[in-house]
Amino acid sequence: MKLEHIGIAVKDIEQSNELFAALFDAPHYKIESVESEGVKTSFFQVGASKIELLEATSPDSPIAKFIEKKGEGIHHMAFEVEDIDAEIKRLGERGFKLIHTEAKAGADNKRIAFLQPKSTNGVLIELCQDKG
Ligand code: ZN
């Protein structure tokens, strides 16, 4: 696995795009909404990894609930795998609890699945694989 991106929950993605563009001295390279997750995302390339900003598009979005509970900040870490179906199976067999037991469509042309943070020391972990 390699660290593909870190997801950061933000209240106002337009404002945060400006903030992170100033931080990295480079603009985001894409904005994309994922309706099924109720989020609008933007991506910054930072070396070999990326930063994904996430803004809720509805009050019942997981990002809205996260910000309500914990405020803005690091939401998840995403690891790229070569075969997401095999990894879901392997991790399930090792006793990890998965939020998605089947890979689903995510942002940035990826198939994704999330693990339950309860089974990973409180860290929300996303597995992702390029659709190619
Ligand atoms: Zn992500």
Short mmCIF file of C-alpha atoms and ligand atoms in Angstrom, two decimals:
data_model
loop_
_atom_site.label_atom_id
_atom_site.label_comp_id
_atom_site.label_asym_id
_atom_site.label_seq_id
_atom_site.Cartn_x
_atom_site.Cartn_y
_atom_site.Cartn_z
CA MET A 1 0.00 0.00 0.00
CA LYS A 2 1.06 3.57 -0.47
CA LEU A 3 -0.39 6.73 1.01
CA GLU A 4 -2.52 8.10 -1.82
CA HIS A 5 -4.12 11.06 -0.09
CA ILE A 6 -5.22 12.60 3.18
CA GLY A 7 -8.80 13.85 3.39
CA ILE A 8 -9.54 17.06 5.28
CA ALA A 9 -13.07 18.08 6.25
CA VAL A 10 -13.72 21.77 5.65
CA LYS A 11 -16.74 24.05 6.06
CA ASP A 12 -16.14 26.22 3.02
CA ILE A 13 -14.25 24.58 0.19
CA GLU A 14 -13.83 27.82 -1.80
CA GLN A 15 -12.12 29.48 1.13
CA SER A 16 -10.04 26.39 1.89
CA ASN A 17 -8.98 26.06 -1.77
CA GLU A 18 -7.44 29.52 -1.48
CA LEU A 19 -5.82 28.70 1.85
CA PHE A 20 -4.24 25.45 0.65
CA ALA A 21 -3.22 26.96 -2.69
CA ALA A 22 -1.31 29.58 -0.71
CA LEU A 23 0.20 26.88 1.52
CA PHE A 24 1.38 24.69 -1.38
CA ASP A 25 1.97 27.63 -3.76
CA ALA A 26 -0.07 25.67 -6.34
CA PRO A 27 -3.81 25.54 -7.05
CA HIS A 28 -6.09 22.50 -6.75
CA TYR A 29 -6.18 20.45 -9.95
CA LYS A 30 -9.78 19.32 -9.79
CA ILE A 31 -13.14 19.75 -8.09
CA GLU A 32 -15.59 16.90 -8.05
CA SER A 33 -18.88 16.13 -6.31
CA VAL A 34 -19.68 12.62 -5.10
CA GLU A 35 -23.46 12.61 -4.77
CA SER A 36 -23.65 9.22 -3.03
CA GLU A 37 -21.43 10.54 -0.20
CA GLY A 38 -22.96 14.03 -0.08
CA VAL A 39 -19.60 15.73 -0.61
CA LYS A 40 -17.84 18.19 -2.85
CA THR A 41 -14.13 17.47 -3.09
CA SER A 42 -11.05 19.25 -4.39
CA PHE A 43 -7.59 17.80 -4.88
CA PHE A 44 -4.07 19.15 -4.53
CA GLN A 45 -1.00 17.26 -5.70
CA VAL A 46 1.70 17.37 -3.00
CA GLY A 47 4.74 15.40 -4.04
CA ALA A 48 3.73 11.77 -4.56
CA SER A 49 0.57 12.17 -2.45
CA LYS A 50 -2.53 14.32 -2.57
CA ILE A 51 -4.65 16.37 -0.25
CA GLU A 52 -8.41 15.99 -0.65
CA LEU A 53 -10.62 18.72 0.77
CA LEU A 54 -14.18 17.64 1.57
CA GLU A 55 -17.18 19.92 2.01
CA ALA A 56 -20.65 18.61 2.86
CA THR A 57 -23.33 19.17 0.23
CA SER A 58 -26.19 18.30 2.56
CA PRO A 59 -26.81 18.41 6.34
CA ASP A 60 -26.95 14.59 6.59
CA SER A 61 -23.65 14.10 4.76
CA PRO A 62 -21.00 12.16 6.75
CA ILE A 63 -18.78 15.26 6.46
CA ALA A 64 -21.45 17.51 7.99
CA LYS A 65 -21.79 15.07 10.90
CA PHE A 66 -18.01 14.84 11.31
CA ILE A 67 -17.62 18.64 11.47
CA GLU A 68 -20.55 18.91 13.87
CA LYS A 69 -18.85 16.43 16.24
CA LYS A 70 -15.18 17.23 15.86
CA GLY A 71 -14.86 20.43 13.87
CA GLU A 72 -12.77 20.86 10.74
CA GLY A 73 -9.64 18.77 10.36
CA ILE A 74 -8.14 15.50 9.17
CA HIS A 75 -10.99 13.16 8.25
CA HIS A 76 -9.33 10.13 6.67
CA MET A 77 -6.19 8.62 5.17
CA ALA A 78 -6.38 6.82 1.86
CA PHE A 79 -4.09 4.01 0.81
CA GLU A 80 -3.78 2.89 -2.76
CA VAL A 81 -3.94 -0.85 -3.38
CA GLU A 82 -3.44 -2.88 -6.54
CA ASP A 83 -6.50 -5.10 -6.10
CA ILE A 84 -9.17 -3.56 -3.87
CA ASP A 85 -11.46 -6.61 -4.00
CA ALA A 86 -8.65 -8.85 -2.77
CA GLU A 87 -7.73 -6.34 -0.02
CA ILE A 88 -11.34 -6.08 1.20
CA LYS A 89 -11.43 -9.86 1.45
CA ARG A 90 -8.01 -10.08 3.13
CA LEU A 91 -8.80 -7.40 5.73
CA GLY A 92 -12.21 -8.90 6.46
CA GLU A 93 -10.55 -12.24 7.11
CA ARG A 94 -8.03 -10.55 9.42
CA GLY A 95 -10.90 -9.22 11.53
CA PHE A 96 -11.05 -5.61 10.32
CA LYS A 97 -14.55 -4.17 10.14
CA LEU A 98 -15.41 -2.58 6.84
CA ILE A 99 -17.95 0.19 6.21
CA HIS A 100 -18.09 -0.94 2.57
CA THR A 101 -17.78 -4.68 2.06
CA GLU A 102 -17.82 -4.04 -1.67
CA ALA A 103 -15.83 -1.37 -3.50
CA LYS A 104 -17.85 1.62 -4.69
CA ALA A 105 -17.23 4.54 -7.01
CA GLY A 106 -15.31 7.39 -5.38
CA ALA A 107 -13.86 10.71 -6.49
CA ASP A 108 -10.78 11.06 -8.70
CA ASN A 109 -11.59 8.05 -10.91
CA LYS A 110 -11.21 5.53 -8.09
CA ARG A 111 -12.93 2.51 -6.64
CA ILE A 112 -12.97 2.92 -2.88
CA ALA A 113 -13.93 1.25 0.40
CA PHE A 114 -13.73 2.57 3.97
CA LEU A 115 -12.76 0.63 7.09
CA GLN A 116 -14.54 1.16 10.41
CA PRO A 117 -12.36 3.51 12.50
CA LYS A 118 -13.24 1.38 15.54
CA SER A 119 -11.10 -1.41 14.13
CA THR A 120 -8.16 0.88 13.23
CA ASN A 121 -7.36 2.85 16.40
CA GLY A 122 -9.86 5.58 15.62
CA VAL A 123 -8.40 6.40 12.20
CA LEU A 124 -10.80 6.37 9.27
CA ILE A 125 -8.98 4.53 6.49
CA GLU A 126 -9.95 4.47 2.84
CA LEU A 127 -8.69 1.89 0.39
CA CYS A 128 -8.58 3.04 -3.20
CA GLN A 129 -7.71 1.66 -6.59
CA ASP A 130 -7.47 3.51 -9.88
CA LYS A 131 -10.25 2.58 -12.27
CA GLY A 132 -7.59 2.80 -14.96
ZN ZN B 1 -10.55 10.18 0.20
#
